[in-house]
CSV table of C-alpha atoms and ligand atoms in Angstrom, one decimal:
chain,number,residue,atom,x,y,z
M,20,UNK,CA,0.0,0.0,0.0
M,21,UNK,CA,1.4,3.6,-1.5
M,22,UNK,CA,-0.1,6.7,-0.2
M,23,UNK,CA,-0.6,8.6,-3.7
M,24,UNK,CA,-1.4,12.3,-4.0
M,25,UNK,CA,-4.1,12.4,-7.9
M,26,UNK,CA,-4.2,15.9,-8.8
M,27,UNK,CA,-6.7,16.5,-12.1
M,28,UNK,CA,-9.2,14.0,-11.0
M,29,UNK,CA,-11.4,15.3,-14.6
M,30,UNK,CA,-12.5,12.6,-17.2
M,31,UNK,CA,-9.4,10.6,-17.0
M,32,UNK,CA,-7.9,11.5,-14.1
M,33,UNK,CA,-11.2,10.4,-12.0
M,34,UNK,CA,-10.9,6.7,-13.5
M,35,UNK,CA,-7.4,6.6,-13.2
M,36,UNK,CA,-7.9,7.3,-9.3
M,37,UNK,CA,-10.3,4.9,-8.8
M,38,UNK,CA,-8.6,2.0,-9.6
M,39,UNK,CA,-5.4,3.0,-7.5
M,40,UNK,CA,-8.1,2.8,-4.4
M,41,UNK,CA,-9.2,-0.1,-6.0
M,42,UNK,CA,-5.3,-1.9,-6.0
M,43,UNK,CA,-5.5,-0.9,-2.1
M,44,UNK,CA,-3.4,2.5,-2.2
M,45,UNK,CA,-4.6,5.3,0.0
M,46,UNK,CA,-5.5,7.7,-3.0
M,47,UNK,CA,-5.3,11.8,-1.9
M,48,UNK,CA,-6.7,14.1,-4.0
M,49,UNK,CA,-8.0,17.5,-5.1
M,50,UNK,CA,-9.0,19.1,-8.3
M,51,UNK,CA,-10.4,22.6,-8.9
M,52,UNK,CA,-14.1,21.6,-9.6
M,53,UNK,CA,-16.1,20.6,-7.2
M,54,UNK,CA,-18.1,17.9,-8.8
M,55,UNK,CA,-15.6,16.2,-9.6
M,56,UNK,CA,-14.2,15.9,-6.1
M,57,UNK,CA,-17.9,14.7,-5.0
M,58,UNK,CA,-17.3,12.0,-7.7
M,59,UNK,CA,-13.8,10.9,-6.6
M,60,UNK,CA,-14.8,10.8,-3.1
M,61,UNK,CA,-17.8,7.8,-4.0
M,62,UNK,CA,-14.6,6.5,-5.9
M,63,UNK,CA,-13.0,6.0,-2.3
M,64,UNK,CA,-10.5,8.5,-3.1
M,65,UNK,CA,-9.7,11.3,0.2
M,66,UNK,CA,-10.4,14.8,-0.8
M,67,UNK,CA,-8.2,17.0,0.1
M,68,UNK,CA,-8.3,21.0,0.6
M,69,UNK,CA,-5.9,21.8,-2.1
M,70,UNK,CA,-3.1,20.1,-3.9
M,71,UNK,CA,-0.2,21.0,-0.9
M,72,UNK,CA,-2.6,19.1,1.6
M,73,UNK,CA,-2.4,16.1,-0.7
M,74,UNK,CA,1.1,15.7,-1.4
M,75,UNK,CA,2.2,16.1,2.7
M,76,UNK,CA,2.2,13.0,3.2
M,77,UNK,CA,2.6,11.1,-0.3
M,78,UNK,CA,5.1,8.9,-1.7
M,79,UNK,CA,3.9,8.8,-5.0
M,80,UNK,CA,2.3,12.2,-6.7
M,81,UNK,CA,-0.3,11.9,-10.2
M,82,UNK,CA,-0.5,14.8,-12.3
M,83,UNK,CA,-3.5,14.5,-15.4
M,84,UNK,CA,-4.1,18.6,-15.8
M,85,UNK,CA,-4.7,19.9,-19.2
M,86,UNK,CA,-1.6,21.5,-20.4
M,87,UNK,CA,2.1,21.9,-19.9
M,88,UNK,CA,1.5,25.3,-17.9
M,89,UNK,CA,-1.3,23.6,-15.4
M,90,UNK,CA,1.2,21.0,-14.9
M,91,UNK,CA,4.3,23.8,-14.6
M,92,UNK,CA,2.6,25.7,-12.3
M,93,UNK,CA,1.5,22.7,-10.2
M,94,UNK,CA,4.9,21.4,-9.5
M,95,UNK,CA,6.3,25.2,-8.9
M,96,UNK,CA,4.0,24.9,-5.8
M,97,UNK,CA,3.9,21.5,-4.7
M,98,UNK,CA,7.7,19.8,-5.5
M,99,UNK,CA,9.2,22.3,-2.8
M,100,UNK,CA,6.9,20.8,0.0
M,101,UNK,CA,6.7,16.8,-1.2
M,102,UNK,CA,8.7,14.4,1.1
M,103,UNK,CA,12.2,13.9,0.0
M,104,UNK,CA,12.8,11.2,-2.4
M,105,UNK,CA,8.9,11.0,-3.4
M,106,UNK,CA,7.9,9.8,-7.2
M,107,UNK,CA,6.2,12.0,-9.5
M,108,UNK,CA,3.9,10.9,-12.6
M,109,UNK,CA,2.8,12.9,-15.1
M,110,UNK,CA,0.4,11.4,-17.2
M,111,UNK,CA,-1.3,14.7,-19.0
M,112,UNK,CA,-0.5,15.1,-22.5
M,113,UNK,CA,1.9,17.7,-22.8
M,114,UNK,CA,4.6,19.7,-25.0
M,115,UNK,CA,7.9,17.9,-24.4
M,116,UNK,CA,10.0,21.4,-23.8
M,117,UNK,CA,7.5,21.9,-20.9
M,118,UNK,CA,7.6,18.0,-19.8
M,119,UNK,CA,11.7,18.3,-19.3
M,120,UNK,CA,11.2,21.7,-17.6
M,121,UNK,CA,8.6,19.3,-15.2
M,122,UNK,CA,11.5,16.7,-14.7
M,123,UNK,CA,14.1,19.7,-14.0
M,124,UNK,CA,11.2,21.0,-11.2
M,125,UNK,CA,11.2,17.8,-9.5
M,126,UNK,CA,15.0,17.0,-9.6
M,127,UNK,CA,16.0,20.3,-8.4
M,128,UNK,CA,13.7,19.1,-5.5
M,129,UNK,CA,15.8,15.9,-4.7
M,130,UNK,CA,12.1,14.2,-6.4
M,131,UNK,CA,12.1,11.1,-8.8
M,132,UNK,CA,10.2,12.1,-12.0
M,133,UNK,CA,8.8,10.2,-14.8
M,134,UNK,CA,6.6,11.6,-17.5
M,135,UNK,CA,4.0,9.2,-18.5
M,136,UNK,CA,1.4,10.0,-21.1
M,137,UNK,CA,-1.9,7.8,-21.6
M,138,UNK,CA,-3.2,6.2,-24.7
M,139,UNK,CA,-6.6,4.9,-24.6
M,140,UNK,CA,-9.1,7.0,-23.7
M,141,UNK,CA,-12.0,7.4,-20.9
M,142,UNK,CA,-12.6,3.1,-21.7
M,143,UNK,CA,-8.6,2.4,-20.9
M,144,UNK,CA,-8.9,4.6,-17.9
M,145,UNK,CA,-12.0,3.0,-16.6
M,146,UNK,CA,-10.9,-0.5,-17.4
M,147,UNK,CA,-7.7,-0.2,-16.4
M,148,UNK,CA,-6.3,-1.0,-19.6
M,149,UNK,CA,-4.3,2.2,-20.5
M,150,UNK,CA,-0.9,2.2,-22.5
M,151,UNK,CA,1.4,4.3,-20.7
M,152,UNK,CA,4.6,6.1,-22.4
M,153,UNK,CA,7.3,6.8,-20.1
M,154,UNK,CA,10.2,9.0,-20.5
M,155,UNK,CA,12.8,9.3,-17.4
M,156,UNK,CA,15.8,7.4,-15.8
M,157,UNK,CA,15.5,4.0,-15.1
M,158,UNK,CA,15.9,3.7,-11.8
M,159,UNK,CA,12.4,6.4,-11.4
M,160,UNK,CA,10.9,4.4,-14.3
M,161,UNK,CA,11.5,1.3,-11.7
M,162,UNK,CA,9.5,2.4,-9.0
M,163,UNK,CA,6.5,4.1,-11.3
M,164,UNK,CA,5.8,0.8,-12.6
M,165,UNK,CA,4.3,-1.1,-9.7
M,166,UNK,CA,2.2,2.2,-9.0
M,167,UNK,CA,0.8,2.5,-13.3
M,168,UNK,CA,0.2,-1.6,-13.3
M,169,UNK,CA,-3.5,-1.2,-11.8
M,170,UNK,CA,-4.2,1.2,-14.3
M,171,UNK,CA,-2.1,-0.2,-17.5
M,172,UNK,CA,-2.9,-2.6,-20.2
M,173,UNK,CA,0.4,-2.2,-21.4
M,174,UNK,CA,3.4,0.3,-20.1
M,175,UNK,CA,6.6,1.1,-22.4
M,176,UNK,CA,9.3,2.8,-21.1
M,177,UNK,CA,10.3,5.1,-24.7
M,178,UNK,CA,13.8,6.8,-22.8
M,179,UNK,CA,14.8,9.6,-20.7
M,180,UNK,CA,13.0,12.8,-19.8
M,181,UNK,CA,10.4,14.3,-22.0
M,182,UNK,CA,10.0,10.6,-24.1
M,183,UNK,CA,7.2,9.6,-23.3
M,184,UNK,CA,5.1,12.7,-24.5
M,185,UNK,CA,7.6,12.3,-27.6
M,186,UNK,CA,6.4,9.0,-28.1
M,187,UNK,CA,2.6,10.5,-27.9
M,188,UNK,CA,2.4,13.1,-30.2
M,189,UNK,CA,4.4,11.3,-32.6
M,190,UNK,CA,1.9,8.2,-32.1
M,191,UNK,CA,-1.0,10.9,-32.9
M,192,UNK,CA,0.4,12.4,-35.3
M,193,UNK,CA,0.7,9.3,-37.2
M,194,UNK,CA,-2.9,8.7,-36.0
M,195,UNK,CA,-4.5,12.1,-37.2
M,196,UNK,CA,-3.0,12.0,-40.7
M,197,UNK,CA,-3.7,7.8,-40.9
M,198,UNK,CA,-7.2,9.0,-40.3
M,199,UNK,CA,-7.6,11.6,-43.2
M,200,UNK,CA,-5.9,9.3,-45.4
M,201,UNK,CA,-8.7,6.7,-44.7
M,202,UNK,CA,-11.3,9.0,-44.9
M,203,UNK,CA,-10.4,10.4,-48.3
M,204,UNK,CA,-10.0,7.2,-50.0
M,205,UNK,CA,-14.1,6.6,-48.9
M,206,UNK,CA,-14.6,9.7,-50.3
M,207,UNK,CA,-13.1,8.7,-53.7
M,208,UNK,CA,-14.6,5.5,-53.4
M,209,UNK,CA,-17.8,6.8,-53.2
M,210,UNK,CA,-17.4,8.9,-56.2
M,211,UNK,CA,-16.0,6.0,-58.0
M,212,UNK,CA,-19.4,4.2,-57.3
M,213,UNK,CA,-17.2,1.8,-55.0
M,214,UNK,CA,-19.0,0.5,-52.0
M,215,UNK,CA,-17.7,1.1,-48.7
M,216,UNK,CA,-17.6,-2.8,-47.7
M,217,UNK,CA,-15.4,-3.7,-51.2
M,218,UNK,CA,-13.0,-1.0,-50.5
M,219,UNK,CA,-13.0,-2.1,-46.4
M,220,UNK,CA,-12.5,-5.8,-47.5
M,221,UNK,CA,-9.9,-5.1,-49.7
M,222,UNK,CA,-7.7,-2.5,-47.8
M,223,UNK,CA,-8.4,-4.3,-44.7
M,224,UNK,CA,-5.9,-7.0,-46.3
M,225,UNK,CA,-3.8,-5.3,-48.6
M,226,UNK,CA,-1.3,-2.3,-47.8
M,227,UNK,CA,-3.9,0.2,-47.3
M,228,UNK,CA,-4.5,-1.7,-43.8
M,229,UNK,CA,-4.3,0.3,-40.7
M,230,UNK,CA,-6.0,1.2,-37.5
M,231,UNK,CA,-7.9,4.0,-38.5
M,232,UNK,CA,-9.7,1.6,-41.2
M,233,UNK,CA,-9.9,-1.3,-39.0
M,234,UNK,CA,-10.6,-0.4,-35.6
M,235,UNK,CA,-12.0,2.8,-36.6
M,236,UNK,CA,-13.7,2.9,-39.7
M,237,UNK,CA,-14.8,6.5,-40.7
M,238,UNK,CA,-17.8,5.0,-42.5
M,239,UNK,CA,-21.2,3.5,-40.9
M,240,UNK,CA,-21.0,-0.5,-41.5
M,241,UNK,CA,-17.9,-2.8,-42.0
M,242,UNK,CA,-16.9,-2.0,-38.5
M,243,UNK,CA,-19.5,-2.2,-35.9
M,244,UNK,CA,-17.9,-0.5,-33.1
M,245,UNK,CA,-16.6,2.2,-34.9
M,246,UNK,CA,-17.7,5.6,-33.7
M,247,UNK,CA,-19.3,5.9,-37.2
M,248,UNK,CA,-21.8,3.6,-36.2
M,249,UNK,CA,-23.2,6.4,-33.6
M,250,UNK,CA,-23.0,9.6,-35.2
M,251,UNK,CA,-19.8,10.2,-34.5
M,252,UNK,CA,-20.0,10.3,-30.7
M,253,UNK,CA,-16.5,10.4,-29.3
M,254,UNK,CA,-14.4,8.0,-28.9
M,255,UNK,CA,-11.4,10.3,-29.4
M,256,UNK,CA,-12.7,14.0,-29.8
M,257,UNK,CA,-11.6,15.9,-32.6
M,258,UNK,CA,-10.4,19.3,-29.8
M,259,UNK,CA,-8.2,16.0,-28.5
M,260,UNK,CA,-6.9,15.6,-31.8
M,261,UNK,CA,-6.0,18.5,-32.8
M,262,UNK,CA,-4.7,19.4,-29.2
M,263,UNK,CA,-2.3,16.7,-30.0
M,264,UNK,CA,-1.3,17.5,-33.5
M,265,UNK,CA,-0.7,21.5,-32.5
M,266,UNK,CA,2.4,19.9,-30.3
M,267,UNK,CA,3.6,17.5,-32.9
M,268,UNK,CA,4.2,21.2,-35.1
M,269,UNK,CA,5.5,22.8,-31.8
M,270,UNK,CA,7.7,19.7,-31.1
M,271,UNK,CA,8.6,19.7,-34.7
M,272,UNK,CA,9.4,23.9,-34.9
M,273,UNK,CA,11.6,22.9,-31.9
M,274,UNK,CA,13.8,19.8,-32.9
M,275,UNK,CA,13.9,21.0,-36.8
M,276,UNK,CA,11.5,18.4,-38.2
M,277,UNK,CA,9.8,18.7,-41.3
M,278,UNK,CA,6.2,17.4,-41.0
M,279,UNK,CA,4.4,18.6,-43.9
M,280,UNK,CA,1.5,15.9,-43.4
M,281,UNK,CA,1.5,16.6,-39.4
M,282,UNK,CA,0.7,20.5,-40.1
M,283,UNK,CA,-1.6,19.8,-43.1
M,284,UNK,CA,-3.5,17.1,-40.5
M,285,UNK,CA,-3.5,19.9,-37.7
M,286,UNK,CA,-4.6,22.5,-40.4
M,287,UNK,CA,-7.6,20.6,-41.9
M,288,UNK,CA,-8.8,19.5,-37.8
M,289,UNK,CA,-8.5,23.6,-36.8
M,290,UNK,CA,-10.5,24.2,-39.9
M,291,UNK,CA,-13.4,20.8,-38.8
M,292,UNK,CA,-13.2,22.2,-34.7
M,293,UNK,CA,-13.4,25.6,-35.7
M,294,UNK,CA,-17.0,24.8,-37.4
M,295,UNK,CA,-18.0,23.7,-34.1
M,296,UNK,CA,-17.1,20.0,-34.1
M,297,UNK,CA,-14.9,20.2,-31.3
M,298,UNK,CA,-17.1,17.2,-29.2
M,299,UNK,CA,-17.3,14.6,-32.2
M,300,UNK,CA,-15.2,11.7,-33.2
M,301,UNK,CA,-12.2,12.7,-35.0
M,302,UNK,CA,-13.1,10.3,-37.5
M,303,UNK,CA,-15.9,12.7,-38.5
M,304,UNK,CA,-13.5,14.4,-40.6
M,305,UNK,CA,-14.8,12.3,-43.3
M,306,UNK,CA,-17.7,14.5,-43.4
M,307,UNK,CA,-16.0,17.8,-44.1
M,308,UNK,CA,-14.1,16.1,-46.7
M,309,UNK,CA,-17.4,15.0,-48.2
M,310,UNK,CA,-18.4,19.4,-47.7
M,311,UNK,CA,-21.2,18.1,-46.0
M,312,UNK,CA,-22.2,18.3,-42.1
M,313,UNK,CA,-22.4,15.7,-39.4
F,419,LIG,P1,-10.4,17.1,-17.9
F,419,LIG,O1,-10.5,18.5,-18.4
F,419,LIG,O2,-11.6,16.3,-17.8
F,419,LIG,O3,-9.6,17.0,-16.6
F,419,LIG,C1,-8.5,17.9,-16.2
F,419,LIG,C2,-8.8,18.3,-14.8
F,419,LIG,O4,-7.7,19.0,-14.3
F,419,LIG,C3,-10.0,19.1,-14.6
F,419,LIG,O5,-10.9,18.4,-13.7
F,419,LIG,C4,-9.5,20.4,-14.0
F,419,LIG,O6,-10.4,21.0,-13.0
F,419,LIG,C5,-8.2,19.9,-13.3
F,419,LIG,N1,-7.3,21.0,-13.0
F,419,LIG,C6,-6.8,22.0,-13.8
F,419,LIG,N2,-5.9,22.8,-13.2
F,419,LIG,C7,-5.8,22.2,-11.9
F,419,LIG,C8,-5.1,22.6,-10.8
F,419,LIG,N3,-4.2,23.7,-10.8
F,419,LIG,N4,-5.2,21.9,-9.7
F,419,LIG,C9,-6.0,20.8,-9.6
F,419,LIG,N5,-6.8,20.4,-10.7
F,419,LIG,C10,-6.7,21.1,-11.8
F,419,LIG,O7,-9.4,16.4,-19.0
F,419,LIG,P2,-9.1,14.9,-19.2
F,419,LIG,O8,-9.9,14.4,-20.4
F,419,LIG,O9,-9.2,14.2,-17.9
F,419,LIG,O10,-7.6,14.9,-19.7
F,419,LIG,C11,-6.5,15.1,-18.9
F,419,LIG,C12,-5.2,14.9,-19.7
F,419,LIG,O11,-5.2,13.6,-20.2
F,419,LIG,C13,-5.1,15.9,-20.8
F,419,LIG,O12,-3.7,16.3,-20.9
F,419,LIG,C14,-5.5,15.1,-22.0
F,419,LIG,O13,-4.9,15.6,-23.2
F,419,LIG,C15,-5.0,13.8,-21.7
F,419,LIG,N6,-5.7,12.7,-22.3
F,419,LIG,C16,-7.1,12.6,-22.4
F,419,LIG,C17,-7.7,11.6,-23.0
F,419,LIG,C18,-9.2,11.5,-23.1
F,419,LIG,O14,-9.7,10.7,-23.9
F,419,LIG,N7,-10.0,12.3,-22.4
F,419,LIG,C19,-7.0,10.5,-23.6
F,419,LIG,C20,-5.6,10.5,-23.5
F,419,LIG,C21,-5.0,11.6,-22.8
């Protein structure tokens, strides 16, 4: 048993949470909203006046905020005051410059740091079936393991400080242009009078194959559970997608990476949030390559 401080207890954080009470950890938390302490607190999860309150006495502290600065400004107030040796996690999805800055926090604060992005979703986090990416030294990497397993599927340690969220955009980047790829191949099938099973048997098995056509089929039919299937309900919303594909470009401004495909993805998903599509499936993107609404 670990006494754990879980700050961000939001969609995934909450989840998350839960099934560290469920491992038997004593589980401290806070987060700014209070419905969402009321929900951690049926979780079994000790709500705590503020973030300093939780980490006192923790050996292990969670982070899953939004963004690098929520996380930043977190661990400016809470690494000077954590016990001396203690373990922190991030799990948010973050910029990489800002992750390292998180490590370089917690080090200068004689803390073990490991950044640890989430693939997976609200289902991962409630089933405790995440993938975790984790980037710091091995010997932190060692003891965060024990404390992710009761909310992993699968957990990869990618290399030192900041790889884990390298590994995560680069993943979604991948993901984002995979997606309009797929989508625009329906698209042309469609015009091509080609129906959308043929094309998904034949892709499906041939070098067109990947998970964007098979596990998440932007057309209604040849995949059942596809979000397609429900009008695009998320799934994986499209403000998370292009969240994630604005720090690809940053990450890729920053190292000197040429990713015309990454900023042409994060262009064309501004453009499909920006019409007020922020809360569907990404895979919805099929529809505004059609012209047509969801
Ligand atoms: P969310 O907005 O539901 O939760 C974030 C929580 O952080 C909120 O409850 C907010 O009140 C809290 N918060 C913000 N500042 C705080 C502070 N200073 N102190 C305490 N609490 C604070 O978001 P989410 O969907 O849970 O996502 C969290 C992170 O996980 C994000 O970085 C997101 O990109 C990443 N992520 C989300 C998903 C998903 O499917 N939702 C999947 C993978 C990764």
């Amino acid at each position: 048993m670990t006494t754990i401080a879980f700050i961000g207890l939001g969609n995934m954080g909450n989840p998350m949470a839960a099934n560290l009470v469920k491992a038997g950890h004593v589980v401290n938390g806070f987060d700014l909203i209070p419905e969402n302490l009321a929900v951690a607190r049926e979780h079994g999860v000790t709500v705590m006046a503020n973030a300093l309150a939780a980490v006192e006495d923790a050996d292990v502290v969670i982070t899953m905020l939004p963004a690098g600065k929520h996380v930043l400004s977190v661990y400016d107030d809470i690494a000077p005051k954590a016990k001396q040796g203690a373990l922190f996690i991030d799990s948010s999805t973050i910029d990489v410059d800002s992750a390292r800055k998180a490590h370089a926090v917690a080090k200068k604060h004689g803390l073990h740091s490991v950044d640890a992005p989430v693939s997976g979703g609200t289902g991962g986090a409630a089933a405790g079936t995440l993938t975790f990416m984790a980037g710091g030294a091995k010997d932190a990497f060692a003891k965060a393991e024990p404390i992710l397993k009761p909310m992993a599927g699968r957990i990869v340690h990618c290399g030192d400080d900041g790889a884990g969220q390298a590994a995560k955009i680069c993943n979604n980047m991948m993901l984002g242009i995979s997606m309009i790829g797929v989508a625009e191949a329906f698209v042309l099938a469609e015009k091509l009078g080609l129906s959308h099973q043929a094309l998904f048997d034949v892709a499906s098995t041939s070098s067109g194959q990947c998970w964007s056509l098979t596990t998440y089929c932007p057309v209604p039919g040849p995949v059942p559970a596809s979000p397609a299937n429900r009008d695009y309900k998320p799934g994986f919303a499209v403000a998370l997608m292009l969240k994630d594909l604005k720090l690809s470009q940053e990450a890729a401004q920053s190292a000197g990476a040429v990713t015309p495909m990454g900023a042409e993805a994060a262009q064309l998903y501004a453009l499909f949030n920006a019409q007020g599509n922020g809360g569907a499936d990404f895979s919805g993107i099929i529809n505004f390559l059609r012209g047509t609404s969801l």
